[in-house]
Coordinates of C-alpha atoms in Angstrom, one line a residue:
M1 CA -9.1 36.4 0.8
Y2 CA -7.8 37.6 4.2
H3 CA -8.9 36.1 7.5
I4 CA -9.7 38.8 10.1
L5 CA -10.5 38.4 13.8
I6 CA -12.7 41.1 15.3
V7 CA -12.5 41.3 19.1
D8 CA -15.1 43.6 20.9
D9 CA -17.5 43.1 23.7
H10 CA -20.2 45.3 22.1
V11 CA -22.3 43.5 19.5
D12 CA -23.3 46.8 17.7
Q13 CA -19.6 47.7 17.3
R14 CA -18.8 44.2 15.9
E15 CA -21.7 44.6 13.4
F16 CA -20.5 48.1 12.4
L17 CA -17.0 46.8 11.7
Q18 CA -18.4 43.9 9.7
F19 CA -20.5 46.4 7.7
L20 CA -17.3 48.4 6.9
L21 CA -15.3 45.3 5.9
N22 CA -18.1 43.9 3.7
N23 CA -18.1 47.2 1.8
H24 CA -14.3 47.1 1.3
P25 CA -13.2 46.2 -2.3
V26 CA -11.2 43.2 -0.9
S27 CA -13.0 40.1 0.3
F28 CA -12.5 39.0 4.0
Q29 CA -13.3 36.0 6.0
I30 CA -14.4 37.4 9.4
T31 CA -14.3 35.7 12.8
E32 CA -15.8 37.4 15.9
S33 CA -14.8 37.2 19.5
V34 CA -16.5 38.9 22.5
N35 CA -13.4 39.4 24.7
G36 CA -9.6 39.0 24.8
K37 CA -9.6 35.7 26.7
E38 CA -11.8 34.0 24.0
A39 CA -9.8 35.7 21.2
L40 CA -6.5 34.3 22.7
A41 CA -7.9 30.8 22.6
L42 CA -9.0 31.3 19.0
C43 CA -5.5 32.4 17.9
S44 CA -4.1 29.2 19.3
E45 CA -6.5 27.2 17.1
Q46 CA -6.7 29.2 13.9
A47 CA -4.4 31.4 11.7
F48 CA -5.5 35.0 11.1
D49 CA -4.0 37.6 8.8
F50 CA -4.7 40.5 11.2
I51 CA -6.7 41.5 14.2
I52 CA -9.0 44.4 15.0
T53 CA -9.5 44.7 18.7
D54 CA -11.2 47.0 21.2
V55 CA -8.9 48.2 24.1
K56 CA -11.4 48.1 27.0
M57 CA -12.9 44.7 27.4
P58 CA -13.8 42.4 30.3
F59 CA -11.6 39.5 31.4
L60 CA -8.7 40.5 29.2
S61 CA -8.2 44.0 27.7
G62 CA -7.1 44.5 24.1
I63 CA -3.6 45.5 25.4
E64 CA -3.3 42.5 27.6
F65 CA -4.6 40.3 24.8
A66 CA -1.9 41.7 22.5
E67 CA 0.8 41.2 25.1
A68 CA -0.2 37.6 25.5
L69 CA 0.0 37.0 21.8
R70 CA 3.5 38.5 21.6
K71 CA 4.6 36.3 24.5
K72 CA 3.4 33.3 22.5
G73 CA 5.5 34.5 19.6
I74 CA 2.4 35.3 17.5
Q75 CA 3.3 38.4 15.4
I76 CA -0.1 39.1 13.8
P77 CA -0.6 42.8 12.9
I78 CA -3.1 44.5 15.2
L79 CA -5.4 47.5 14.8
F80 CA -6.5 48.9 18.2
I81 CA -9.9 50.7 18.6
S82 CA -10.9 52.6 21.6
G83 CA -13.2 55.4 22.9
Y84 CA -10.5 56.6 25.2
D85 CA -8.2 59.3 23.8
D86 CA -5.3 58.4 26.1
F87 CA -1.7 58.8 25.1
N88 CA -0.6 55.9 27.4
Y89 CA -2.8 53.5 25.4
V90 CA -1.4 54.8 22.1
K91 CA 2.2 54.4 23.4
K92 CA 1.5 50.9 24.7
A93 CA -0.1 49.9 21.4
L94 CA 2.9 51.1 19.4
T95 CA 5.3 49.1 21.6
L96 CA 3.2 46.0 20.7
Q97 CA 3.8 46.6 17.0
A98 CA 0.3 47.8 16.4
I99 CA -0.4 49.0 12.8
D100 CA -2.3 52.0 14.3
Y101 CA -4.8 53.2 16.8
L102 CA -8.3 54.4 15.9
L103 CA -10.7 56.3 18.1
K104 CA -14.4 55.8 18.4
P105 CA -16.6 56.9 16.7
I106 CA -14.8 55.3 13.7
N107 CA -14.4 57.4 10.6
P108 CA -15.1 55.0 7.6
Q109 CA -12.5 56.7 5.4
E110 CA -9.8 56.4 8.1
F111 CA -10.8 52.8 8.8
N112 CA -10.5 51.9 5.1
E113 CA -7.1 53.5 5.0
Q114 CA -5.9 51.5 8.0
I115 CA -7.3 48.3 6.4
D116 CA -5.4 49.0 3.2
L117 CA -2.2 49.4 5.3
L118 CA -2.9 46.1 7.1
I119 CA -3.4 44.4 3.7
Q120 CA 0.0 45.8 2.5
R121 CA 1.7 44.7 5.7
V122 CA 0.3 41.2 5.4
A123 CA 1.3 41.0 1.8
V124 CA 4.9 42.0 2.5
D125 CA 5.1 39.7 5.5
K126 CA 3.8 36.7 3.5
E127 CA 6.2 37.5 0.7
R128 CA 9.1 37.7 3.2
Q129 CA 8.0 34.4 4.9
Q130 CA 7.7 32.7 1.5
D131 CA 11.2 33.9 0.6
L132 CA 12.5 32.4 3.8
I133 CA 10.6 29.2 3.2
D134 CA 12.0 29.0 -0.4
I135 CA 15.6 29.6 0.9
K136 CA 15.2 27.0 3.6
Q137 CA 13.8 24.4 1.1
L138 CA 16.6 25.1 -1.3
Q139 CA 19.2 24.6 1.4
Q140 CA 17.3 21.5 2.6
Q141 CA 17.3 20.0 -0.9
K142 CA 21.0 20.8 -1.4
M143 CA 21.8 19.1 2.0
I144 CA 19.8 15.9 1.0
T145 CA 21.6 15.8 -2.5
N146 CA 25.0 15.9 -0.8
L147 CA 24.1 13.2 1.7
L148 CA 22.6 11.0 -1.1
H149 CA 25.9 11.4 -3.0
G150 CA 27.9 10.0 -0.1
I151 CA 29.1 13.2 1.5
S152 CA 29.1 12.8 5.3
C153 CA 27.3 15.2 7.6
A154 CA 30.7 16.4 9.0
Q155 CA 31.7 17.5 5.5
L156 CA 28.7 19.7 5.0
N157 CA 29.0 23.4 5.7
I158 CA 27.7 24.7 9.1
S159 CA 24.3 25.8 7.8
E160 CA 23.7 22.5 6.1
Q161 CA 24.8 20.5 9.2
K162 CA 22.2 22.4 11.2
I163 CA 19.5 21.7 8.6
A164 CA 20.5 18.0 8.6
Q165 CA 20.2 17.8 12.3
D166 CA 16.8 19.5 12.2
V167 CA 15.6 17.0 9.7
F168 CA 17.1 13.9 11.4
D169 CA 16.6 14.9 15.0
R170 CA 13.4 12.9 14.6
S171 CA 13.5 9.2 13.6
T172 CA 12.5 8.8 10.0
F173 CA 11.6 6.2 7.4
I174 CA 12.4 6.9 3.7
F175 CA 10.6 5.6 0.7
L176 CA 12.0 5.4 -2.9
I177 CA 9.0 5.8 -5.3
E178 CA 9.3 5.3 -9.0
S179 CA 6.5 6.2 -11.5
E180 CA 5.8 8.1 -14.6
P181 CA 7.2 11.7 -14.5
E182 CA 3.7 13.3 -14.6
Q183 CA 2.5 11.2 -11.8
I184 CA 5.6 11.9 -9.6
T185 CA 4.8 15.7 -10.1
S186 CA 1.2 15.1 -9.2
L187 CA 2.2 13.1 -6.1
I188 CA 4.6 15.9 -5.0
H189 CA 1.8 18.5 -5.3
S190 CA -0.5 16.2 -3.2
L191 CA 2.2 15.7 -0.5
K192 CA 2.5 19.5 0.0
D193 CA -1.0 19.5 1.4
N194 CA -0.7 16.3 3.3
D195 CA 0.9 16.4 6.8
P196 CA 3.8 18.8 5.8
K197 CA 5.3 18.8 9.3
R198 CA 6.0 15.0 9.1
L199 CA 6.5 14.7 5.4
L200 CA 9.5 15.8 3.2
H201 CA 10.2 14.9 -0.4
H202 CA 13.3 15.0 -2.6
R203 CA 13.0 14.4 -6.3
V204 CA 16.1 12.5 -7.5
S205 CA 15.0 12.2 -11.2
S206 CA 12.0 12.9 -13.4
S207 CA 10.6 9.4 -12.5
R208 CA 11.9 9.0 -8.9
V209 CA 11.2 10.8 -5.6
V210 CA 12.5 10.0 -2.1
L211 CA 9.8 10.5 0.6
F212 CA 10.9 11.1 4.2
Y213 CA 8.3 10.4 6.9
F214 CA 9.2 11.5 10.4
T215 CA 8.0 8.9 13.0
Q216 CA 9.2 6.0 15.0
N217 CA 5.9 4.1 14.5
L218 CA 6.1 1.6 11.6
A219 CA 2.3 1.0 11.7
T220 CA 1.7 4.8 11.2
T221 CA 4.2 4.8 8.4
L222 CA 2.6 1.9 6.6
K223 CA -0.8 3.7 6.8
K224 CA 0.7 6.8 5.4
I225 CA 2.3 5.0 2.5
Q226 CA -1.0 3.3 1.8
L227 CA -2.4 6.8 1.1
V228 CA 0.5 7.4 -1.3
E229 CA -0.2 4.1 -3.0
Q230 CA -3.9 5.0 -3.4
H231 CA -3.0 8.3 -5.0
L232 CA -0.6 6.6 -7.5
A233 CA -3.0 3.7 -8.2
L234 CA -5.7 6.2 -9.1
Q235 CA -3.3 8.2 -11.4
T236 CA -1.3 5.5 -13.0
T237 CA -3.4 2.2 -13.2
G238 CA -0.6 0.5 -11.2
N239 CA 2.4 1.8 -12.9
Y240 CA 4.6 2.5 -9.9
T241 CA 7.1 0.9 -7.5
I242 CA 7.7 1.7 -3.8
E243 CA 10.6 0.5 -1.6
R244 CA 10.8 1.3 2.1
S245 CA 13.9 1.7 4.3
N246 CA 14.4 0.6 7.9
L247 CA 14.3 3.3 10.6
L248 CA 16.9 6.1 10.2
T249 CA 18.2 8.0 13.2
S250 CA 21.1 10.1 11.8
P251 CA 22.0 11.9 8.5
D252 CA 24.9 9.6 7.8
E253 CA 22.6 6.6 7.5
L254 CA 20.8 8.2 4.5
F255 CA 23.4 7.3 1.8
S256 CA 23.6 3.5 2.5
A257 CA 19.8 3.4 3.0
Y258 CA 19.2 5.0 -0.4
Q259 CA 21.7 2.7 -2.1
L260 CA 19.9 -0.3 -0.7
L261 CA 16.5 1.0 -1.9
E262 CA 17.9 1.5 -5.4
T263 CA 19.3 -2.0 -5.4
Q264 CA 16.0 -3.4 -4.1
L265 CA 14.0 -1.6 -6.8
T266 CA 16.2 -2.7 -9.7
H267 CA 16.6 -6.3 -8.3
R268 CA 12.8 -6.6 -8.0
F269 CA 12.4 -5.6 -11.7
Y270 CA 15.3 -7.5 -13.2
E271 CA 15.1 -10.4 -10.8
Q272 CA 18.9 -10.5 -10.4
A273 CA 21.8 -8.5 -9.0
P274 CA 23.1 -5.6 -11.0
N275 CA 26.3 -5.8 -13.1
P276 CA 27.7 -2.2 -13.1
S277 CA 30.5 -3.1 -15.5
L278 CA 27.9 -3.4 -18.3
A279 CA 26.2 0.0 -17.5
L280 CA 28.2 2.1 -20.0
Q281 CA 27.3 -0.3 -22.8
L282 CA 23.6 0.5 -22.5
P283 CA 22.3 2.8 -25.2
T284 CA 20.4 4.8 -22.6
A285 CA 23.7 5.8 -21.1
N286 CA 24.8 7.5 -24.3
P287 CA 22.2 9.6 -26.3
I288 CA 24.4 9.5 -29.5
E289 CA 24.5 5.7 -29.4
E290 CA 20.8 5.5 -28.8
L291 CA 20.1 7.7 -31.9
A292 CA 22.5 5.5 -33.9
L293 CA 20.6 2.4 -32.8
I294 CA 17.2 3.9 -33.8
K295 CA 18.7 4.6 -37.3
E296 CA 20.1 1.1 -37.5
L297 CA 16.6 -0.4 -36.7
K298 CA 14.9 1.8 -39.3
D299 CA 17.5 0.7 -41.9
L300 CA 16.8 -3.0 -41.2
L301 CA 13.1 -2.3 -41.6
R302 CA 13.6 -0.7 -44.9
Q303 CA 15.6 -3.7 -46.0
S304 CA 12.9 -6.0 -44.6
D305 CA 15.6 -7.9 -42.8
F306 CA 13.4 -9.2 -39.9
L307 CA 15.9 -11.9 -38.9
L308 CA 18.6 -9.4 -38.2
L309 CA 16.1 -7.0 -36.6
K310 CA 15.0 -9.8 -34.2
A311 CA 18.6 -10.7 -33.4
K312 CA 19.4 -7.0 -32.7
I313 CA 16.3 -6.7 -30.4
D314 CA 17.2 -9.9 -28.6
S315 CA 20.8 -8.8 -28.0
L316 CA 19.5 -5.5 -26.5
L317 CA 17.1 -7.4 -24.2
E318 CA 19.9 -9.6 -23.1
L319 CA 22.3 -6.7 -22.5
Y320 CA 19.8 -4.8 -20.3
H321 CA 18.9 -8.0 -18.4
Q322 CA 22.5 -8.9 -17.7
A323 CA 23.4 -5.3 -16.7
A324 CA 20.3 -5.1 -14.4
Y325 CA 21.4 -1.6 -13.7
E326 CA 19.3 1.0 -15.6
S327 CA 16.3 2.5 -13.8
P328 CA 13.3 0.2 -14.5
M329 CA 11.2 3.2 -15.6
L330 CA 13.8 4.4 -18.0
T331 CA 14.3 0.8 -19.4
K332 CA 10.5 0.5 -19.9
F333 CA 10.4 3.9 -21.7
F334 CA 13.4 2.8 -23.9
F335 CA 11.8 -0.4 -25.1
A336 CA 8.4 1.3 -25.5
N337 CA 10.1 3.8 -27.8
L338 CA 11.7 0.9 -29.8
F339 CA 8.2 -0.7 -30.1
K340 CA 6.8 2.6 -31.3
T341 CA 9.7 3.3 -33.7
I342 CA 9.3 -0.1 -35.3
L343 CA 5.6 0.4 -35.8
E344 CA 6.0 3.8 -37.4
A345 CA 9.0 3.0 -39.5
S346 CA 7.2 -0.1 -41.0
N347 CA 3.9 1.7 -41.6
F348 CA 2.2 -1.2 -39.8
V349 CA -1.3 -0.5 -38.7
L350 CA -1.9 -1.9 -35.2
E351 CA -5.3 -1.2 -33.7
T352 CA -4.1 -2.0 -30.1
K353 CA -0.9 0.1 -30.4
Q354 CA -1.8 2.6 -27.7
V355 CA -3.1 -0.2 -25.4
Q356 CA 0.1 -2.2 -25.9
L357 CA 2.4 0.7 -25.2
Q358 CA 0.5 1.5 -22.0
Q359 CA 0.8 -2.2 -20.9
L360 CA 4.5 -2.3 -21.8
L361 CA 5.1 0.8 -19.5
Q362 CA 3.2 -1.0 -16.7
V363 CA 5.1 -4.3 -16.6
K364 CA 6.5 -5.2 -13.2
K365 CA 9.3 -7.5 -14.4
F366 CA 11.9 -7.1 -17.2
S367 CA 11.1 -10.5 -18.6
D368 CA 7.6 -9.2 -19.5
I369 CA 9.0 -6.8 -22.1
A370 CA 10.2 -9.3 -24.6
P371 CA 6.7 -10.8 -25.6
F372 CA 5.5 -7.4 -26.8
L373 CA 8.4 -7.0 -29.2
D374 CA 8.4 -10.7 -30.2
N375 CA 4.7 -10.5 -31.0
L376 CA 5.2 -7.3 -33.1
L377 CA 8.1 -8.8 -35.1
Q378 CA 6.0 -11.9 -35.8
K379 CA 3.2 -9.8 -37.2
L380 CA 5.6 -7.8 -39.3
T381 CA 7.2 -11.0 -40.7
A382 CA 3.8 -12.4 -41.5
R383 CA 2.8 -9.2 -43.3
Q384 CA 6.0 -9.3 -45.3
E385 CA 5.3 -12.8 -46.4
V386 CA 1.9 -11.8 -47.7
I387 CA 3.3 -8.8 -49.5
N388 CA 5.9 -11.0 -51.2
D389 CA 3.2 -13.4 -52.4
E390 CA 2.8 -12.8 -56.1
G391 CA -0.8 -13.9 -55.9
N392 CA -1.7 -10.7 -54.0
D393 CA -0.8 -8.1 -56.6
Y394 CA -4.3 -6.6 -56.4
V395 CA -4.2 -6.2 -52.6
R396 CA -0.7 -4.8 -52.8
E397 CA -1.8 -2.2 -55.4
A398 CA -4.9 -1.3 -53.4
K399 CA -2.8 -0.8 -50.3
K400 CA -0.3 1.3 -52.2
Y401 CA -3.1 3.4 -53.6
I402 CA -4.6 4.0 -50.2
L403 CA -1.2 5.0 -48.8
N404 CA -0.8 7.5 -51.6
Y405 CA -4.3 9.0 -51.6
Y406 CA -5.7 8.4 -48.1
N407 CA -6.2 12.2 -47.7
Q408 CA -8.7 12.2 -50.6
E409 CA -12.3 11.0 -50.8
L410 CA -11.9 7.2 -51.2
N411 CA -14.2 4.3 -51.3
L412 CA -14.1 0.6 -52.4
E413 CA -15.6 1.4 -55.8
A414 CA -13.0 4.1 -56.6
I415 CA -10.1 1.9 -55.6
A416 CA -11.3 -1.1 -57.5
S417 CA -11.9 1.0 -60.6
T418 CA -8.3 2.3 -60.4
I419 CA -6.7 -1.1 -60.4
N420 CA -9.2 -2.7 -62.8
I421 CA -11.0 -5.2 -60.6
S422 CA -14.6 -5.6 -59.5
P423 CA -15.4 -4.1 -56.1
K424 CA -16.7 -7.3 -54.7
Y425 CA -13.7 -9.4 -55.8
L426 CA -11.3 -6.8 -54.3
S427 CA -13.3 -6.7 -51.1
D428 CA -13.2 -10.5 -50.7
L429 CA -9.5 -10.7 -51.6
F430 CA -8.6 -7.9 -49.2
I431 CA -10.5 -9.4 -46.3
R432 CA -8.9 -12.8 -47.0
E433 CA -5.4 -11.4 -47.1
E434 CA -5.5 -8.6 -44.5
G435 CA -8.2 -9.9 -42.2
I436 CA -10.1 -6.6 -42.4
G437 CA -12.1 -4.7 -45.0
I438 CA -10.8 -1.9 -47.1
S439 CA -12.9 0.7 -45.3
K440 CA -11.5 -0.3 -42.0
Y441 CA -8.0 -0.4 -43.4
L442 CA -8.4 3.1 -44.9
K443 CA -9.6 4.4 -41.5
Q444 CA -6.6 2.9 -39.7
I445 CA -4.2 4.4 -42.1
R446 CA -5.9 7.8 -41.6
M447 CA -5.7 7.4 -37.9
E448 CA -2.0 6.5 -38.0
K449 CA -1.3 9.7 -40.1
A450 CA -3.4 11.7 -37.6
Q451 CA -1.3 10.3 -34.8
D452 CA 1.8 11.5 -36.5
L453 CA 0.4 15.0 -37.0
L454 CA -0.8 15.2 -33.4
Q455 CA 2.7 14.2 -32.2
N456 CA 4.8 16.2 -34.6
S457 CA 2.9 19.3 -35.7
T458 CA 1.1 22.2 -34.2
L459 CA -1.9 21.9 -36.6
R460 CA -5.4 22.2 -35.0
V461 CA -7.5 19.1 -34.7
G462 CA -9.8 20.4 -37.4
E463 CA -6.9 20.9 -39.8
I464 CA -5.6 17.4 -39.1
S465 CA -9.0 16.0 -39.7
D466 CA -9.0 17.6 -43.2
Q467 CA -5.5 16.6 -44.0
V468 CA -6.1 12.9 -43.3
G469 CA -9.2 12.8 -45.4
F470 CA -12.2 13.2 -43.0
S471 CA -14.9 15.5 -44.3
S472 CA -16.5 15.8 -40.9
H473 CA -14.5 16.9 -37.9
S474 CA -16.9 15.4 -35.4
Y475 CA -16.8 12.1 -37.2
F476 CA -13.0 12.2 -37.0
I477 CA -13.0 12.9 -33.3
R478 CA -15.6 10.1 -32.6
N479 CA -13.6 7.6 -34.6
F480 CA -10.3 8.6 -32.9
R481 CA -11.9 8.2 -29.5
E482 CA -13.2 4.8 -30.4
L483 CA -9.8 3.6 -31.5
F484 CA -7.6 5.1 -28.9
Q485 CA -10.0 5.6 -25.9
M486 CA -9.2 9.4 -25.8
T487 CA -9.8 12.5 -27.8
P488 CA -7.2 13.9 -30.2
D489 CA -6.4 16.8 -27.8
A490 CA -5.9 14.4 -24.9
Y491 CA -3.6 12.2 -27.1
R492 CA -1.5 15.2 -28.1
K493 CA -1.2 16.3 -24.5
M494 CA -0.2 12.8 -23.3
N495 CA 2.5 12.4 -26.0
R496 CA 4.0 15.8 -25.2
Q497 CA 4.2 14.9 -21.5
V498 CA 5.9 11.6 -22.4
K499 CA 8.5 13.4 -24.6
K500 CA 9.3 15.7 -21.7

């Protein structure tokens, strides 16, 4: 939609122009003014795409109005309309970069042609302006990247030095914000519509953004960051961290200020100073080592060597704590992935899996990670002890049967018949050993398999419902929502975003 200002002292003429515009194929937002003086004030308050103005008006003629606009640096395209066929008016209009000059009475066809030209002009101007904005933003981001990497302002090229001075000619505070990648993206989109003249952002990683706020007033800055915190709190249920710098007054202060914010952020999480000498030993620093570690953990699970598995997890926790170097968000994702890998590789059904993963990603201190893994390993060890108990052959056979045929129509009677035991005895034995009934266990297995298909296949939800043994798609969706507090589609979308 285009915003048009009509300037004419005759109400009937304004109404006629409105009629023509309302019948044009393109939609317009129309503002009216009765003379050039009033129109000039409007142009100082609002942004218009183009102007249609009469030439002869009281207080300020259309030509004088256009001259005043140009003196103010406002280059809005103008279409002049007049009842005077005077070459001097035409000449003056053209010197003021008018798109054209129409004589009264207005010919509707000629008017529409001129409106089409105005629309084309505005579209080209907007595209050109956007290109300039994009170029400036790219140069701005490059300049910030260089400063953050310790390059001094004097070492930047001339254009980057000018941009740096433009950015830092006003005193500024910077904030280092860490959150989930999706929420950082959402925050950036929100910032674009929020005080753009005083706000600037620079994304340093998928989970971190530096926010510049141009002001000398700390109280104003704190109010602004409260709005950012409110946005993040609504989006992330508290899974974010914000560190603020002191007031910066020159480009060369940015590097040390950012380094201090990074140190504060990691120190707050690990509760100790970083040890960079251990940084390269972290699996997250080497993707090949991380993959090898995952394979090693899976092998230990297959061997049911839970003592060695616990020792390996404990050594990883100690290494990350002593290094105190890795990004807190990346560290949380790393251990959440280990938690998930152990669950999936052990075929362990954990009703609170999704809740615990979310809680793990929201911890504020590194020391809060270990209890999640310790608790899981304890449950796995206990389950293995039950499985190894010779007195539970029937339960073990029932579980094996369920794991092999979960995608078929199963019930207590069918399973009991297969392993030659009465349904009631099997039910009592199963509840005693597993703590849940066979029906609930079967449902959990099916949901675990559904999770895997949602994460690792492109099958539709209905097809997944069939493959994991549900005869009713709606019943599958209802049960999935009850267990994971979200629909299968929402779960798939969330996991794809986490993987990114």
